[in-house]
Coordinates of C-alpha atoms (C1' of nucleotides) in Angstrom, one line a residue:
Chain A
X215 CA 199.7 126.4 199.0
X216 CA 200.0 123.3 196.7
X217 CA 197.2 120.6 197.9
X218 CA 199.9 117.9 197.7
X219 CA 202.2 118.8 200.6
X220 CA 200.4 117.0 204.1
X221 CA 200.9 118.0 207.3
X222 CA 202.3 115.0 208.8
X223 CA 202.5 116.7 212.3
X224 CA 200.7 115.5 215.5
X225 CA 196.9 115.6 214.1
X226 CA 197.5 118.9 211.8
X227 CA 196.0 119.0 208.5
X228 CA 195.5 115.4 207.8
X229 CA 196.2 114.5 204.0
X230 CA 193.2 115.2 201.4
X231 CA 191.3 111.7 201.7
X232 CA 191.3 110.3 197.5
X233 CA 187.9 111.7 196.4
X234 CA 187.7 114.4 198.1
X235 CA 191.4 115.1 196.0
X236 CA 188.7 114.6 193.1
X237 CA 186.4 117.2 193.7
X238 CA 188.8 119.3 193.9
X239 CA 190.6 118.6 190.6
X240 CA 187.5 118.9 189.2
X241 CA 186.5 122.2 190.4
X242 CA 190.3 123.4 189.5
X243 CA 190.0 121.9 185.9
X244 CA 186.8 123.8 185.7
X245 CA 189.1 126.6 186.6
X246 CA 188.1 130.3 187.8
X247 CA 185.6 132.0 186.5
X248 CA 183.5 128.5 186.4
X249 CA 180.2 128.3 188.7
X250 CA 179.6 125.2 189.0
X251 CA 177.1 123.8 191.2
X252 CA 177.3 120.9 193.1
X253 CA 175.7 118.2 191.5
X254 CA 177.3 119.4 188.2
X255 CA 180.6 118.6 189.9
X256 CA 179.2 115.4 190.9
X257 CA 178.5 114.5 187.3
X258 CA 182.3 115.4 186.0
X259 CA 183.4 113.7 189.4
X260 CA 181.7 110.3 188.3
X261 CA 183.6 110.9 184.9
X262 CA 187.0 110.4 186.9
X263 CA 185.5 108.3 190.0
X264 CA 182.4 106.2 188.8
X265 CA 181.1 105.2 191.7
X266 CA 181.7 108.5 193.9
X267 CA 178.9 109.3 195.3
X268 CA 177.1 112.7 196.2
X269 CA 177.1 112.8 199.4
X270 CA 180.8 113.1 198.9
X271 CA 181.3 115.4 196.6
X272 CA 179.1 117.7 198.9
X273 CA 181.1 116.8 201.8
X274 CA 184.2 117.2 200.2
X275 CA 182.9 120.6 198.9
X276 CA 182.3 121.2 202.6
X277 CA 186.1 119.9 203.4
X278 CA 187.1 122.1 200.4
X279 CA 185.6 124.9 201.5
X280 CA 186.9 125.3 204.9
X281 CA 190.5 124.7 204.0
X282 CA 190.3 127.5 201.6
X283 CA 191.1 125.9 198.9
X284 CA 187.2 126.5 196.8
X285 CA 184.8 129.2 196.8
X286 CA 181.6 128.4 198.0
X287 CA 178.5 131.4 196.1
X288 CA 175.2 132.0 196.8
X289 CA 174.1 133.9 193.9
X290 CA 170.5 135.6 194.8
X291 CA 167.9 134.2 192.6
X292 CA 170.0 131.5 191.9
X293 CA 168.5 127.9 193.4
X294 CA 171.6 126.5 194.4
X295 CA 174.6 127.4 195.8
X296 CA 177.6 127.2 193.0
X297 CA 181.5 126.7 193.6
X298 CA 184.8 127.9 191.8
X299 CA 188.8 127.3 192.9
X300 CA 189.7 130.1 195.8
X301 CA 191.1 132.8 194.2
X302 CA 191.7 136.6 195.3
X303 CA 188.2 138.1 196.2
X304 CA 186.0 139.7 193.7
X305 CA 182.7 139.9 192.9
X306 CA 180.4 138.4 190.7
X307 CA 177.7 139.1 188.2
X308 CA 174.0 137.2 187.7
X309 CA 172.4 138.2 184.6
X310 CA 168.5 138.5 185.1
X311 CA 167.7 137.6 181.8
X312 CA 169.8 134.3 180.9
X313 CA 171.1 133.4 184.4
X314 CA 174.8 133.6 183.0
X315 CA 177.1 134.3 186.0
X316 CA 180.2 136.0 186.0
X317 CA 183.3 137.1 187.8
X318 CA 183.9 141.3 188.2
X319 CA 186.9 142.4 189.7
X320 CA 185.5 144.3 192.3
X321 CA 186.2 144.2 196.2
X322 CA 184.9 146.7 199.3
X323 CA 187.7 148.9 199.9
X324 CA 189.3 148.3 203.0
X325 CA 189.3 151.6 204.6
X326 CA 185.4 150.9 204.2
X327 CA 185.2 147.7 206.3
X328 CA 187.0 148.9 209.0
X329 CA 184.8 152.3 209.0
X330 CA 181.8 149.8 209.3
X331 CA 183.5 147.5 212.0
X332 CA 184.6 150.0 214.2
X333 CA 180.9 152.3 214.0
X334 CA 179.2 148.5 214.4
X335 CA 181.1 146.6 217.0
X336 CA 181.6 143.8 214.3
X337 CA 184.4 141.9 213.1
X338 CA 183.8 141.8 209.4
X339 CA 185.2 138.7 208.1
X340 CA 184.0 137.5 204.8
X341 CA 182.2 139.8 202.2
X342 CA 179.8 138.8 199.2
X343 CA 179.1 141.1 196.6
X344 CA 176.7 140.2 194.1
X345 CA 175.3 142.0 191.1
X346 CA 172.2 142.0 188.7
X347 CA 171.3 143.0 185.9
X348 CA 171.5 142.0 182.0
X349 CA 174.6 140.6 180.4
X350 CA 176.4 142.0 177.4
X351 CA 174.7 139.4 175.3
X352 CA 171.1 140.2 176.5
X353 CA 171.9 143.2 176.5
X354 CA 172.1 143.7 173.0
X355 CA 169.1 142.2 172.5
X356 CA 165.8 144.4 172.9
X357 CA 164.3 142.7 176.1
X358 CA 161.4 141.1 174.4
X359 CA 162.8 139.7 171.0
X360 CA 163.2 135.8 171.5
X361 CA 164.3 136.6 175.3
X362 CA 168.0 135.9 175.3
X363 CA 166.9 132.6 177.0
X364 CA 168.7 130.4 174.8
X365 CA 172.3 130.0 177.0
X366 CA 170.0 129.6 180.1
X367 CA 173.5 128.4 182.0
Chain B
X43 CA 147.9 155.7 197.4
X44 CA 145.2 154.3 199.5
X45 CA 144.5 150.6 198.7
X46 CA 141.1 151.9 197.6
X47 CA 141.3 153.8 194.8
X48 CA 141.2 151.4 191.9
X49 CA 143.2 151.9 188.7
X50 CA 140.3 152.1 186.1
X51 CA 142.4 152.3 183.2
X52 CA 142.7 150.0 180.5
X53 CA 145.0 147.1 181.7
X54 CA 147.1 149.5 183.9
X55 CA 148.2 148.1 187.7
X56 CA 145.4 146.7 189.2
X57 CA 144.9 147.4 193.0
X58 CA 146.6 145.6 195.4
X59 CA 144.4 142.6 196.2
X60 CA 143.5 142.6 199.9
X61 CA 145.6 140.1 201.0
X62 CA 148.4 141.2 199.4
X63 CA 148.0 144.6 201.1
X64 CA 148.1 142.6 204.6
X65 CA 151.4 141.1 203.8
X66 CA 152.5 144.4 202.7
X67 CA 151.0 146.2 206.3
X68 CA 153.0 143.1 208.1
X69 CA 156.3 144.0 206.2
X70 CA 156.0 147.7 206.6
X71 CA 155.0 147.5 210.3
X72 CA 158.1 145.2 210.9
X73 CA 159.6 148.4 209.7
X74 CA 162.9 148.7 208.1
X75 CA 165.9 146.5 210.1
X76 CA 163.5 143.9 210.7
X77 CA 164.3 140.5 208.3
X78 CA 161.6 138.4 208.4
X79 CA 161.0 134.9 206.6
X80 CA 158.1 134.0 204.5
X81 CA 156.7 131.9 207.3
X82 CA 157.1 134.6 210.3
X83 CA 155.5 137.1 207.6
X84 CA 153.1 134.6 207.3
X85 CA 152.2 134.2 211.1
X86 CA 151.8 137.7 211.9
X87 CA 149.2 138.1 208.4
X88 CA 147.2 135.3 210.0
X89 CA 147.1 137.7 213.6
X90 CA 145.3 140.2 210.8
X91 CA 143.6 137.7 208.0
X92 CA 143.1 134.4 210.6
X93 CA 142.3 132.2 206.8
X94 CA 145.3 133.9 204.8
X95 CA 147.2 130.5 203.4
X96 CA 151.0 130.7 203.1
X97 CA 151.1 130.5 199.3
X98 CA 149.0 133.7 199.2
X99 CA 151.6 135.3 201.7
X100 CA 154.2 133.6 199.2
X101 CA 153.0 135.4 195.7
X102 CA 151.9 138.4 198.0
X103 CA 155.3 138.9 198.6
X104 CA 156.4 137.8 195.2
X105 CA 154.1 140.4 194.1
X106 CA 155.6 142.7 196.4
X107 CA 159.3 142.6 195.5
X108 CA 157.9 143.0 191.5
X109 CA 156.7 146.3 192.5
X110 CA 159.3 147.3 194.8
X111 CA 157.8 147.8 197.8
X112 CA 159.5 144.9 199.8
X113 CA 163.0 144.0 199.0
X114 CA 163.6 140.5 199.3
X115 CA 167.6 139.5 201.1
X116 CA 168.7 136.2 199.9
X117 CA 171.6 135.9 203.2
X118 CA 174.6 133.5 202.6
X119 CA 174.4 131.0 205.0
X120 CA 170.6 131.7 205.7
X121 CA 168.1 128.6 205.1
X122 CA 165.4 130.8 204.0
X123 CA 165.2 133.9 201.9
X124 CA 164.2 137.3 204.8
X125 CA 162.3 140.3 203.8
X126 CA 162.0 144.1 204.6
X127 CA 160.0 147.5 203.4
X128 CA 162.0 148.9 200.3
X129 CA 164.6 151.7 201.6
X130 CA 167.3 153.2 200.3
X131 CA 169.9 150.3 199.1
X132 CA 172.6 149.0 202.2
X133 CA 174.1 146.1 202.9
X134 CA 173.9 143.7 205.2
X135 CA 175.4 141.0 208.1
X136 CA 175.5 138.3 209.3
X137 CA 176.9 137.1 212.6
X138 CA 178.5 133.6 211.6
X139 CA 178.1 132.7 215.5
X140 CA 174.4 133.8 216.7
X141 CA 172.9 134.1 213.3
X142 CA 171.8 137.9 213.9
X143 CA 171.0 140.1 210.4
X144 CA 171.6 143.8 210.5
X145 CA 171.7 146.6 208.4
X146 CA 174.8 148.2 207.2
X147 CA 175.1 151.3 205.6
X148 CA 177.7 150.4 202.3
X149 CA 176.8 150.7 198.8
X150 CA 178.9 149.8 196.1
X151 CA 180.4 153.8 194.7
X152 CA 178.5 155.2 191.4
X153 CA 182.0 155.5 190.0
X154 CA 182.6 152.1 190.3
X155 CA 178.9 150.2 189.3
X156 CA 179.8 152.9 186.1
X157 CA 183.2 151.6 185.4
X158 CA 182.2 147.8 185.7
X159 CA 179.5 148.6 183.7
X160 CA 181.5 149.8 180.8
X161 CA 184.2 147.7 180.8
X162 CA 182.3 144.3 180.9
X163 CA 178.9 146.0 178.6
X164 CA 176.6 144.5 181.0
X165 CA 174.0 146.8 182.6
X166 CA 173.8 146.6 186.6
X167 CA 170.6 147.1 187.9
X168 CA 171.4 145.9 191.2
X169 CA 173.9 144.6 194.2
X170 CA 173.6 142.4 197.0
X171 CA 176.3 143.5 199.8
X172 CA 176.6 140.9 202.4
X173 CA 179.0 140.7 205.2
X174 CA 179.9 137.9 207.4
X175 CA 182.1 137.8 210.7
X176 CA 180.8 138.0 214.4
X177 CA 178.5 141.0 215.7
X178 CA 179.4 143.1 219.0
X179 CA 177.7 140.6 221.6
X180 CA 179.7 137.8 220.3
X181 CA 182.5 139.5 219.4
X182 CA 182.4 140.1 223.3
X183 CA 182.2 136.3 224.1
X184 CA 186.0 134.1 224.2
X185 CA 184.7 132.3 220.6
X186 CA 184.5 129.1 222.8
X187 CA 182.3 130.6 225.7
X188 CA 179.1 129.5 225.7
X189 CA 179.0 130.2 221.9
X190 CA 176.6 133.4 222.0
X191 CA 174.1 130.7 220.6
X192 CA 170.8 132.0 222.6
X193 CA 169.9 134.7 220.5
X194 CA 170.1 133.1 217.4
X195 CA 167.6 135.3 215.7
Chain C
dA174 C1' 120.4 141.8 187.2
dC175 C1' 123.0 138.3 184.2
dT176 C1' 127.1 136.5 182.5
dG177 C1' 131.6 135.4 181.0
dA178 C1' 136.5 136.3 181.8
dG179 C1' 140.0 136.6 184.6
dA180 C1' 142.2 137.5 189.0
dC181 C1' 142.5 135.9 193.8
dT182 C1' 142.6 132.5 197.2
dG183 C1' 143.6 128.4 200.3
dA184 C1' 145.0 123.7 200.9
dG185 C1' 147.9 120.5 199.8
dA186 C1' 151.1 118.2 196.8
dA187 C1' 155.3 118.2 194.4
dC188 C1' 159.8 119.6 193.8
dC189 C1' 164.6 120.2 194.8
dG190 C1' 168.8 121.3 197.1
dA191 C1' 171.1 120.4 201.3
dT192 C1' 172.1 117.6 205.1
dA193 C1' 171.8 113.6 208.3
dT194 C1' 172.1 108.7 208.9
dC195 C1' 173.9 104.1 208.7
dA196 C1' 176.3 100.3 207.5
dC197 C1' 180.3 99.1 205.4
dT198 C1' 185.2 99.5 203.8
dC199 C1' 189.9 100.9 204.2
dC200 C1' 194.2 101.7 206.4
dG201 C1' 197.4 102.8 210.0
dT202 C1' 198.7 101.5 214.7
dA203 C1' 199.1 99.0 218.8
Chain D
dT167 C1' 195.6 90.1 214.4
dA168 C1' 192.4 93.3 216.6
dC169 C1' 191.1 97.9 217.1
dG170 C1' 189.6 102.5 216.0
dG171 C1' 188.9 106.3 213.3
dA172 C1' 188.2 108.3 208.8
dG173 C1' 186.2 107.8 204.4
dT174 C1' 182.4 106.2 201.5
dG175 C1' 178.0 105.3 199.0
dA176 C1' 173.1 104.7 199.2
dT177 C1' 169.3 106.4 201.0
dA178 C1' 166.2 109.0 204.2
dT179 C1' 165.0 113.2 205.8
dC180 C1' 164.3 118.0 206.2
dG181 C1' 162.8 122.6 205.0
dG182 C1' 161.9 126.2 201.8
dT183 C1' 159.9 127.2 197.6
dT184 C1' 156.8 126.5 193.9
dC185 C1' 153.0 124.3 191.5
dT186 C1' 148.3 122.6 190.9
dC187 C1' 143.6 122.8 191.3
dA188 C1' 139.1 123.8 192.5
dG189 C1' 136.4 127.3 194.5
dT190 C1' 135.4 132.3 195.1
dC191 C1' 135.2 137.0 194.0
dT192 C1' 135.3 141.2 191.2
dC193 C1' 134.6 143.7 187.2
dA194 C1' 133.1 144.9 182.4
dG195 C1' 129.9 144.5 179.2
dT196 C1' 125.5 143.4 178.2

DNA sequence: ACTGAGACTGAGAACCGATATCACTCCGTA
DNA sequence: TACGGAGTGATATCGGTTCTCAGTCTCAGT
């Protein structure tokens, strides 16, 4: 699944158009566990291409995010949706005091989906598990001393 | 827990200001299943309190979801943020064709919010199950057919 | 009753992320 | 060379959420 072999074939997968190749070196470099939002890949985008633009990097996103090849996560509570390189499935972790997000290894079992399609009629294709609650930093802190607010991202 | 017996006590929770009880009678008579928006909220307190503004139904339901008694569904995919009376904790869907929300019954195993817990020292105080894929009417439909588009909510 | 403090309220503006639009460029093909 | 489709950047637009502000109301303590 290397990004730099293109389907030459009769209109396949064309090749990954040049900036759109950026976003996504820039969202592997950030590498997994890394939730990066848009415009903050547009800013280390500009560092490689300066005069990419955002509407771009969001299409590209968009591109990048149907072939698979990033993670697009809407964290509750978060404003804006936040992307990381595809990777197996997990879940991931908000914490409510700092906003820190984080990666768990946790997935719905798969005896569990297909309990839930068959009793529903559905075809369960994507899942999105998302927890809250306070991070190991905040955590050690009593919840009104100073806050934990000082690594807000 | 009538909405008219005030808490006299000495800064304890105040009663529910009036308003804020309205949103809460529109949520609760939606019943559980039903995933409203802020603005359809907001239409059906206006059939109850004609002058309510939308801000109030905004911090009404902020309010609300402090307390408990409305959870608040932030949907993958979804523009806007639904609503619904607190239950017990499930999870939800999303039909990626017609837009439709429903209920699941899945929560994330005791055992394994425990184990998460411990081995990352963060404290989970809650999870956000959301499942995507096609529901039973468009599961039904040839993915091409039509699209299932006309019930899209 | 009077009064001061603070909560509640409605209307609208401001904010911000996401998306659409449009004119232009680039590149491969006929 | 001419054409056409994809890519691109700047900007407009949209919709949901949140903020602001002035007016109103309730309550506690006189």
């Amino acid at each position: 699944m290397s990004s730099t072999d293109f389907g030459p074939a009769t209109g396949a997968a064309r090749a990954l158009p040049p900036n759109y190749r950026t976003v996504l070196d820039v969202v592997e470099t950030a590498g997994p566990g890394s939730h990066l939002t848009a415009q903050e890949i547009w800013v280390r985008a500009r560092a490689l291409q300066p005069r990419i633009g955002f509407a771009t990097v969001h299409r590209g996103l968009i591109r990048l995010h149907e072939l698979g090849s990033v993670m697009k996560i809407d964290v509750p509570g978060e404003a804006s949706a936040v992307y990381e390189p595809a990777a197996h499935p997990h879940a991931h972790f908000r914490c409510s005091a700092c906003g820190a997000i984080g990666d768990l290894d946790y997935v719905v079992p798969r005896a569990a989906l297909r309990r839930l399609g068959e009793r529903h009629g559905i075809a369960i294709e994507r899942e999105a598990v998302t927890f809250t609650g306070r991070c190991a930093a905040c955590n050690a802190v009593p919840p009104g001393t100073s806050d934990g607010r000082s690594t807000p991202a």
